[in-house]
């Protein structure tokens, strides 16, 4: 999800993110029912609602934080939505960690989702720390990593229909997807960032 994505690429990322976020917000409805396997997670009540609603908030905000002209023209808005994004990731990520511990898909899924929660919160906290230290290029790079991980919610939901269509065994596939939904995202982002060396002179002071 590079900052200089073509507008078509950005629109696709924003659209997919909004679709998954809107689905996740349905957990705020009293009538919401979780899919089999997830409903039985011992931490589902109340942590599924906390996780789904906050992670969805981060997912909705994320793409707009990456738009350069919005950052340049509305810096105060960028700071406030940035605080909301960070808070949503940290609280939504803590709830995700609990859900990972209770996953009915077993220890491999616990490891996959648990590691994702930890790496997601670490990248986001690091991005926030860099913003506070006014190290804006590092802030930007950590935020890109953070959003690549937030986007795992989309990639997971792109893999699941493939499992159904191909008839692959569900539980084994779900365990593999607990890693596949985020490791390639993070590697792709690292590859992108490596091709763009760190700018040590901050634009504001340059
Ligand atoms: C990026 C870090 C994330 C982690 C570590 C994570 C982890 C988890 C875990 C462990 C579960 C329960 C799965 C189970 O019991 O087997 C879950 C469910 C769920 N998560 Fe996340 N999640 C993340 C991001 C997101 C995002 C960004 C969204 C929303 C846009 C989201 C929406 C949901 C929803 C809606 C469910 C309920 C299952 C469903 O209805 O599909 N998650 N998540």
mmCIF file of C-alpha atoms and ligand atoms in Angstrom:
data_model
loop_
_atom_site.group_PDB
_atom_site.id
_atom_site.type_symbol
_atom_site.label_atom_id
_atom_site.label_comp_id
_atom_site.label_asym_id
_atom_site.label_seq_id
_atom_site.Cartn_x
_atom_site.Cartn_y
_atom_site.Cartn_z
ATOM 1 C CA UNK A 1 0.000 0.000 0.000
ATOM 2 C CA UNK A 2 2.600 2.554 -1.018
ATOM 3 C CA UNK A 3 1.930 6.236 -0.482
ATOM 4 C CA UNK A 4 2.397 6.941 -4.195
ATOM 5 C CA UNK A 5 -0.065 4.306 -5.327
ATOM 6 C CA UNK A 6 -1.830 5.250 -8.500
ATOM 7 C CA UNK A 7 -5.274 6.597 -7.685
ATOM 8 C CA UNK A 8 -6.825 3.410 -9.064
ATOM 9 C CA UNK A 9 -4.755 1.251 -6.730
ATOM 10 C CA UNK A 10 -5.543 3.519 -3.788
ATOM 11 C CA UNK A 11 -9.269 3.437 -4.632
ATOM 12 C CA UNK A 12 -9.184 -0.382 -4.745
ATOM 13 C CA UNK A 13 -7.429 -0.569 -1.355
ATOM 14 C CA UNK A 14 -9.888 1.974 0.145
ATOM 15 C CA UNK A 15 -12.907 0.175 -1.332
ATOM 16 C CA UNK A 16 -11.843 -3.292 -0.124
ATOM 17 C CA UNK A 17 -11.008 -1.817 3.301
ATOM 18 C CA UNK A 18 -14.398 -0.066 3.519
ATOM 19 C CA UNK A 19 -16.221 -3.285 2.503
ATOM 20 C CA UNK A 20 -14.513 -5.364 5.216
ATOM 21 C CA UNK A 21 -14.937 -2.547 7.765
ATOM 22 C CA UNK A 22 -18.684 -2.273 7.069
ATOM 23 C CA UNK A 23 -19.014 -6.039 7.450
ATOM 24 C CA UNK A 24 -17.122 -5.856 10.778
ATOM 25 C CA UNK A 25 -19.312 -3.003 12.093
ATOM 26 C CA UNK A 26 -22.335 -5.322 11.904
ATOM 27 C CA UNK A 27 -21.070 -6.814 15.187
ATOM 28 C CA UNK A 28 -22.321 -3.650 16.882
ATOM 29 C CA UNK A 29 -25.899 -4.753 16.123
ATOM 30 C CA UNK A 30 -27.537 -6.677 19.000
ATOM 31 C CA UNK A 31 -28.750 -9.281 16.485
ATOM 32 C CA UNK A 32 -25.207 -10.036 15.192
ATOM 33 C CA UNK A 33 -24.197 -13.708 15.140
ATOM 34 C CA UNK A 34 -20.561 -14.782 14.677
ATOM 35 C CA UNK A 35 -19.728 -17.581 12.205
ATOM 36 C CA UNK A 36 -19.387 -21.136 13.596
ATOM 37 C CA UNK A 37 -16.016 -21.645 15.264
ATOM 38 C CA UNK A 38 -15.657 -17.955 16.078
ATOM 39 C CA UNK A 39 -18.861 -17.785 18.143
ATOM 40 C CA UNK A 40 -17.370 -20.562 20.333
ATOM 41 C CA UNK A 41 -14.167 -18.592 21.018
ATOM 42 C CA UNK A 42 -14.198 -18.271 24.855
ATOM 43 C CA UNK A 43 -13.137 -14.603 24.572
ATOM 44 C CA UNK A 44 -15.791 -13.734 21.967
ATOM 45 C CA UNK A 45 -17.912 -11.990 24.593
ATOM 46 C CA UNK A 46 -17.211 -9.098 24.815
ATOM 47 C CA UNK A 47 -13.906 -9.000 22.935
ATOM 48 C CA UNK A 48 -15.168 -9.796 19.451
ATOM 49 C CA UNK A 49 -17.324 -6.633 19.401
ATOM 50 C CA UNK A 50 -14.467 -4.549 20.818
ATOM 51 C CA UNK A 51 -12.019 -6.003 18.299
ATOM 52 C CA UNK A 52 -14.266 -5.902 15.212
ATOM 53 C CA UNK A 53 -15.519 -2.334 15.787
ATOM 54 C CA UNK A 54 -12.121 -0.813 16.621
ATOM 55 C CA UNK A 55 -10.148 -2.721 13.970
ATOM 56 C CA UNK A 56 -12.816 -1.646 11.458
ATOM 57 C CA UNK A 57 -12.370 1.986 12.545
ATOM 58 C CA UNK A 58 -8.626 1.693 11.876
ATOM 59 C CA UNK A 59 -9.351 0.031 8.547
ATOM 60 C CA UNK A 60 -11.659 2.881 7.454
ATOM 61 C CA UNK A 61 -9.260 5.649 8.535
ATOM 62 C CA UNK A 62 -6.041 4.005 7.294
ATOM 63 C CA UNK A 63 -6.255 4.665 3.538
ATOM 64 C CA UNK A 64 -6.944 8.388 4.104
ATOM 65 C CA UNK A 65 -3.870 8.747 6.329
ATOM 66 C CA UNK A 66 -1.771 7.678 3.333
ATOM 67 C CA UNK A 67 -2.986 10.434 0.982
ATOM 68 C CA UNK A 68 -0.114 12.971 0.683
ATOM 69 C CA UNK A 69 -2.214 16.020 -0.260
ATOM 70 C CA UNK A 70 -4.599 15.439 2.658
ATOM 71 C CA UNK A 71 -1.628 15.295 5.047
ATOM 72 C CA UNK A 72 -0.151 18.468 3.565
ATOM 73 C CA UNK A 73 -3.394 20.492 3.405
ATOM 74 C CA UNK A 74 -5.097 19.294 6.598
ATOM 75 C CA UNK A 75 -2.262 18.554 9.058
ATOM 76 C CA UNK A 76 -4.508 19.010 12.132
ATOM 77 C CA UNK A 77 -7.078 16.578 10.720
ATOM 78 C CA UNK A 78 -4.246 14.133 9.910
ATOM 79 C CA UNK A 79 -3.031 14.335 13.523
ATOM 80 C CA UNK A 80 -6.516 13.733 15.011
ATOM 81 C CA UNK A 81 -7.427 10.889 12.666
ATOM 82 C CA UNK A 82 -3.923 9.521 13.282
ATOM 83 C CA UNK A 83 -4.574 9.440 17.055
ATOM 84 C CA UNK A 84 -7.877 7.654 16.396
ATOM 85 C CA UNK A 85 -6.097 5.147 14.099
ATOM 86 C CA UNK A 86 -3.382 4.419 16.681
ATOM 87 C CA UNK A 87 -5.873 4.047 19.573
ATOM 88 C CA UNK A 88 -8.106 1.781 17.447
ATOM 89 C CA UNK A 89 -5.129 -0.419 16.487
ATOM 90 C CA UNK A 90 -3.805 -0.673 20.052
ATOM 91 C CA UNK A 91 -7.131 -1.487 21.741
ATOM 92 C CA UNK A 92 -8.422 -3.527 18.760
ATOM 93 C CA UNK A 93 -5.057 -5.347 18.686
ATOM 94 C CA UNK A 94 -5.175 -6.165 22.430
ATOM 95 C CA UNK A 95 -8.662 -7.639 21.932
ATOM 96 C CA UNK A 96 -7.316 -9.556 18.891
ATOM 97 C CA UNK A 97 -4.566 -11.028 21.075
ATOM 98 C CA UNK A 98 -7.165 -12.384 23.506
ATOM 99 C CA UNK A 99 -9.242 -13.764 20.606
ATOM 100 C CA UNK A 100 -6.106 -15.413 19.195
ATOM 101 C CA UNK A 101 -5.497 -17.125 22.541
ATOM 102 C CA UNK A 102 -9.044 -18.487 22.451
ATOM 103 C CA UNK A 103 -9.143 -19.498 18.767
ATOM 104 C CA UNK A 104 -10.979 -22.794 18.374
ATOM 105 C CA UNK A 105 -8.719 -23.548 15.363
ATOM 106 C CA UNK A 106 -5.917 -24.505 17.776
ATOM 107 C CA UNK A 107 -2.327 -23.504 18.573
ATOM 108 C CA UNK A 108 -1.198 -22.811 14.975
ATOM 109 C CA UNK A 109 -4.017 -20.266 14.505
ATOM 110 C CA UNK A 110 -3.245 -18.869 17.956
ATOM 111 C CA UNK A 111 0.391 -18.397 16.867
ATOM 112 C CA UNK A 112 -0.515 -16.878 13.472
ATOM 113 C CA UNK A 113 -3.111 -14.403 14.738
ATOM 114 C CA UNK A 114 -1.278 -13.792 18.018
ATOM 115 C CA UNK A 115 1.948 -12.852 16.229
ATOM 116 C CA UNK A 116 -0.035 -10.639 13.849
ATOM 117 C CA UNK A 117 -1.613 -8.816 16.818
ATOM 118 C CA UNK A 118 1.798 -8.280 18.440
ATOM 119 C CA UNK A 119 3.544 -7.117 15.243
ATOM 120 C CA UNK A 120 0.546 -4.880 14.351
ATOM 121 C CA UNK A 121 0.577 -3.147 17.752
ATOM 122 C CA UNK A 122 4.381 -2.842 17.736
ATOM 123 C CA UNK A 123 4.497 -1.280 14.240
ATOM 124 C CA UNK A 124 1.680 1.133 15.119
ATOM 125 C CA UNK A 125 3.230 2.141 18.459
ATOM 126 C CA UNK A 126 6.577 2.639 16.736
ATOM 127 C CA UNK A 127 4.909 4.856 14.086
ATOM 128 C CA UNK A 128 3.348 6.948 16.847
ATOM 129 C CA UNK A 129 6.655 7.240 18.737
ATOM 130 C CA UNK A 130 8.389 8.441 15.546
ATOM 131 C CA UNK A 131 5.676 11.092 14.988
ATOM 132 C CA UNK A 132 6.096 12.349 18.567
ATOM 133 C CA UNK A 133 9.875 12.499 18.008
ATOM 134 C CA UNK A 134 9.204 14.438 14.757
ATOM 135 C CA UNK A 135 11.075 11.774 12.777
ATOM 136 C CA UNK A 136 8.479 11.956 10.038
ATOM 137 C CA UNK A 137 10.068 9.757 7.398
ATOM 138 C CA UNK A 138 10.418 6.907 9.917
ATOM 139 C CA UNK A 139 6.858 7.653 11.079
ATOM 140 C CA UNK A 140 5.623 7.291 7.496
ATOM 141 C CA UNK A 141 7.496 4.012 7.013
ATOM 142 C CA UNK A 142 6.162 2.473 10.250
ATOM 143 C CA UNK A 143 2.629 3.607 9.389
ATOM 144 C CA UNK A 144 2.924 1.896 5.992
ATOM 145 C CA UNK A 145 3.952 -1.302 7.790
ATOM 146 C CA UNK A 146 1.062 -0.858 10.223
ATOM 147 C CA UNK A 147 -1.486 -0.458 7.440
ATOM 148 C CA UNK A 148 -0.054 -3.413 5.485
ATOM 149 C CA UNK A 149 -0.879 -5.419 8.636
ATOM 150 C CA UNK A 150 -4.332 -3.845 9.105
ATOM 151 C CA UNK A 151 -4.958 -4.936 5.514
ATOM 152 C CA UNK A 152 -4.567 -8.572 6.684
ATOM 153 C CA UNK A 153 -8.307 -8.438 7.439
ATOM 154 C CA UNK A 154 -8.890 -7.941 3.696
ATOM 155 C CA UNK A 155 -6.380 -10.549 2.481
ATOM 156 C CA UNK A 156 -7.839 -13.102 4.918
ATOM 157 C CA UNK A 157 -11.264 -12.562 3.380
ATOM 158 C CA UNK A 158 -9.826 -12.896 -0.129
ATOM 159 C CA UNK A 159 -8.289 -16.289 0.749
ATOM 160 C CA UNK A 160 -11.384 -17.768 2.420
ATOM 161 C CA UNK A 161 -13.555 -17.924 -0.748
ATOM 162 C CA UNK A 162 -10.622 -19.648 -2.534
ATOM 163 C CA UNK A 163 -10.715 -22.338 0.162
ATOM 164 C CA UNK A 164 -14.452 -22.839 -0.387
ATOM 165 C CA UNK A 165 -14.200 -22.820 -4.193
ATOM 166 C CA UNK A 166 -11.261 -25.251 -4.326
ATOM 167 C CA UNK A 167 -12.682 -27.525 -1.612
ATOM 168 C CA UNK A 168 -9.433 -27.440 0.413
ATOM 169 C CA UNK A 169 -9.814 -28.763 4.000
ATOM 170 C CA UNK A 170 -11.197 -25.781 5.955
ATOM 171 C CA UNK A 171 -9.488 -26.020 9.312
ATOM 172 C CA UNK A 172 -5.980 -26.707 7.897
ATOM 173 C CA UNK A 173 -6.441 -23.863 5.409
ATOM 174 C CA UNK A 174 -7.658 -21.521 8.167
ATOM 175 C CA UNK A 175 -4.498 -22.305 10.177
ATOM 176 C CA UNK A 176 -2.301 -21.554 7.144
ATOM 177 C CA UNK A 177 -4.262 -18.354 6.452
ATOM 178 C CA UNK A 178 -3.574 -17.126 10.011
ATOM 179 C CA UNK A 179 0.000 -16.580 8.681
ATOM 180 C CA UNK A 180 -0.685 -16.104 4.954
ATOM 181 C CA UNK A 181 -3.023 -13.162 5.607
ATOM 182 C CA UNK A 182 -0.189 -10.974 6.912
ATOM 183 C CA UNK A 183 3.339 -12.319 6.281
ATOM 184 C CA UNK A 184 3.240 -11.661 2.477
ATOM 185 C CA UNK A 185 1.714 -8.179 3.107
ATOM 186 C CA UNK A 186 4.583 -7.301 5.411
ATOM 187 C CA UNK A 187 7.239 -8.747 3.062
ATOM 188 C CA UNK A 188 5.785 -6.817 0.110
ATOM 189 C CA UNK A 189 5.847 -3.608 2.150
ATOM 190 C CA UNK A 190 9.458 -4.256 3.273
ATOM 191 C CA UNK A 191 10.421 -4.814 -0.369
ATOM 192 C CA UNK A 192 8.768 -1.504 -1.312
ATOM 193 C CA UNK A 193 10.437 0.375 1.570
ATOM 194 C CA UNK A 194 13.886 -1.044 0.803
ATOM 195 C CA UNK A 195 13.726 0.498 -2.628
ATOM 196 C CA UNK A 196 13.126 3.888 -1.017
ATOM 197 C CA UNK A 197 16.006 4.892 1.248
ATOM 198 C CA UNK A 198 15.230 6.621 4.531
ATOM 199 C CA UNK A 199 15.205 10.431 4.248
ATOM 200 C CA UNK A 200 17.149 11.671 7.241
ATOM 201 C CA UNK A 201 16.460 15.369 6.530
ATOM 202 C CA UNK A 202 12.865 16.089 7.532
ATOM 203 C CA UNK A 203 10.884 17.971 4.874
ATOM 204 C CA UNK A 204 9.718 20.579 7.436
ATOM 205 C CA UNK A 205 13.315 21.530 8.258
ATOM 206 C CA UNK A 206 14.840 21.013 4.825
HETATM 207 C C1 LIG B 1 -4.480 -6.882 12.012
HETATM 208 C C2 LIG B 1 -4.610 -7.519 13.144
HETATM 209 C C3 LIG B 1 -5.763 -8.445 13.442
HETATM 210 C C4 LIG B 1 -5.707 -9.569 14.211
HETATM 211 C C5 LIG B 1 -4.489 -10.094 14.916
HETATM 212 C C6 LIG B 1 -7.017 -10.147 14.249
HETATM 213 C C7 LIG B 1 -7.354 -11.282 14.948
HETATM 214 C C8 LIG B 1 -8.595 -11.849 15.001
HETATM 215 C C9 LIG B 1 -8.930 -13.078 15.675
HETATM 216 C C10 LIG B 1 -7.929 -13.927 16.454
HETATM 217 C C11 LIG B 1 -10.225 -13.306 15.479
HETATM 218 C C12 LIG B 1 -11.005 -14.527 16.025
HETATM 219 C C13 LIG B 1 -10.718 -15.705 15.124
HETATM 220 C C14 LIG B 1 -10.960 -17.042 15.766
HETATM 221 O O1 LIG B 1 -11.564 -17.129 16.845
HETATM 222 O O2 LIG B 1 -10.511 -18.043 15.146
HETATM 223 C C15 LIG B 1 -10.747 -12.231 14.678
HETATM 224 C C16 LIG B 1 -12.023 -12.135 14.248
HETATM 225 C C17 LIG B 1 -12.507 -11.058 13.540
HETATM 226 N N1 LIG B 1 -11.801 -9.967 13.119
HETATM 227 FE FE1 LIG B 1 -9.862 -9.647 13.335
HETATM 228 N N2 LIG B 1 -7.856 -9.371 13.500
HETATM 229 C C18 LIG B 1 -7.130 -8.314 12.980
HETATM 230 C C19 LIG B 1 -7.593 -7.289 12.182
HETATM 231 C C20 LIG B 1 -8.908 -7.082 11.890
HETATM 232 C C21 LIG B 1 -9.433 -5.961 11.178
HETATM 233 C C22 LIG B 1 -8.608 -4.788 10.619
HETATM 234 C C23 LIG B 1 -10.792 -6.141 11.109
HETATM 235 C C24 LIG B 1 -11.830 -5.258 10.534
HETATM 236 C C25 LIG B 1 -11.841 -4.591 9.514
HETATM 237 C C26 LIG B 1 -11.101 -7.382 11.755
HETATM 238 C C27 LIG B 1 -12.367 -7.925 11.879
HETATM 239 C C28 LIG B 1 -12.658 -9.137 12.455
HETATM 240 C C29 LIG B 1 -13.976 -9.724 12.451
HETATM 241 C C30 LIG B 1 -15.220 -9.109 11.812
HETATM 242 C C31 LIG B 1 -13.876 -10.943 13.124
HETATM 243 C C32 LIG B 1 -14.993 -11.979 13.386
HETATM 244 C C33 LIG B 1 -14.936 -13.088 12.366
HETATM 245 C C34 LIG B 1 -15.767 -12.771 11.160
HETATM 246 O O3 LIG B 1 -16.961 -12.459 11.314
HETATM 247 O O4 LIG B 1 -15.193 -12.840 10.064
HETATM 248 N N3 LIG B 1 -9.942 -7.918 12.231
HETATM 249 N N4 LIG B 1 -9.727 -11.355 14.400
#
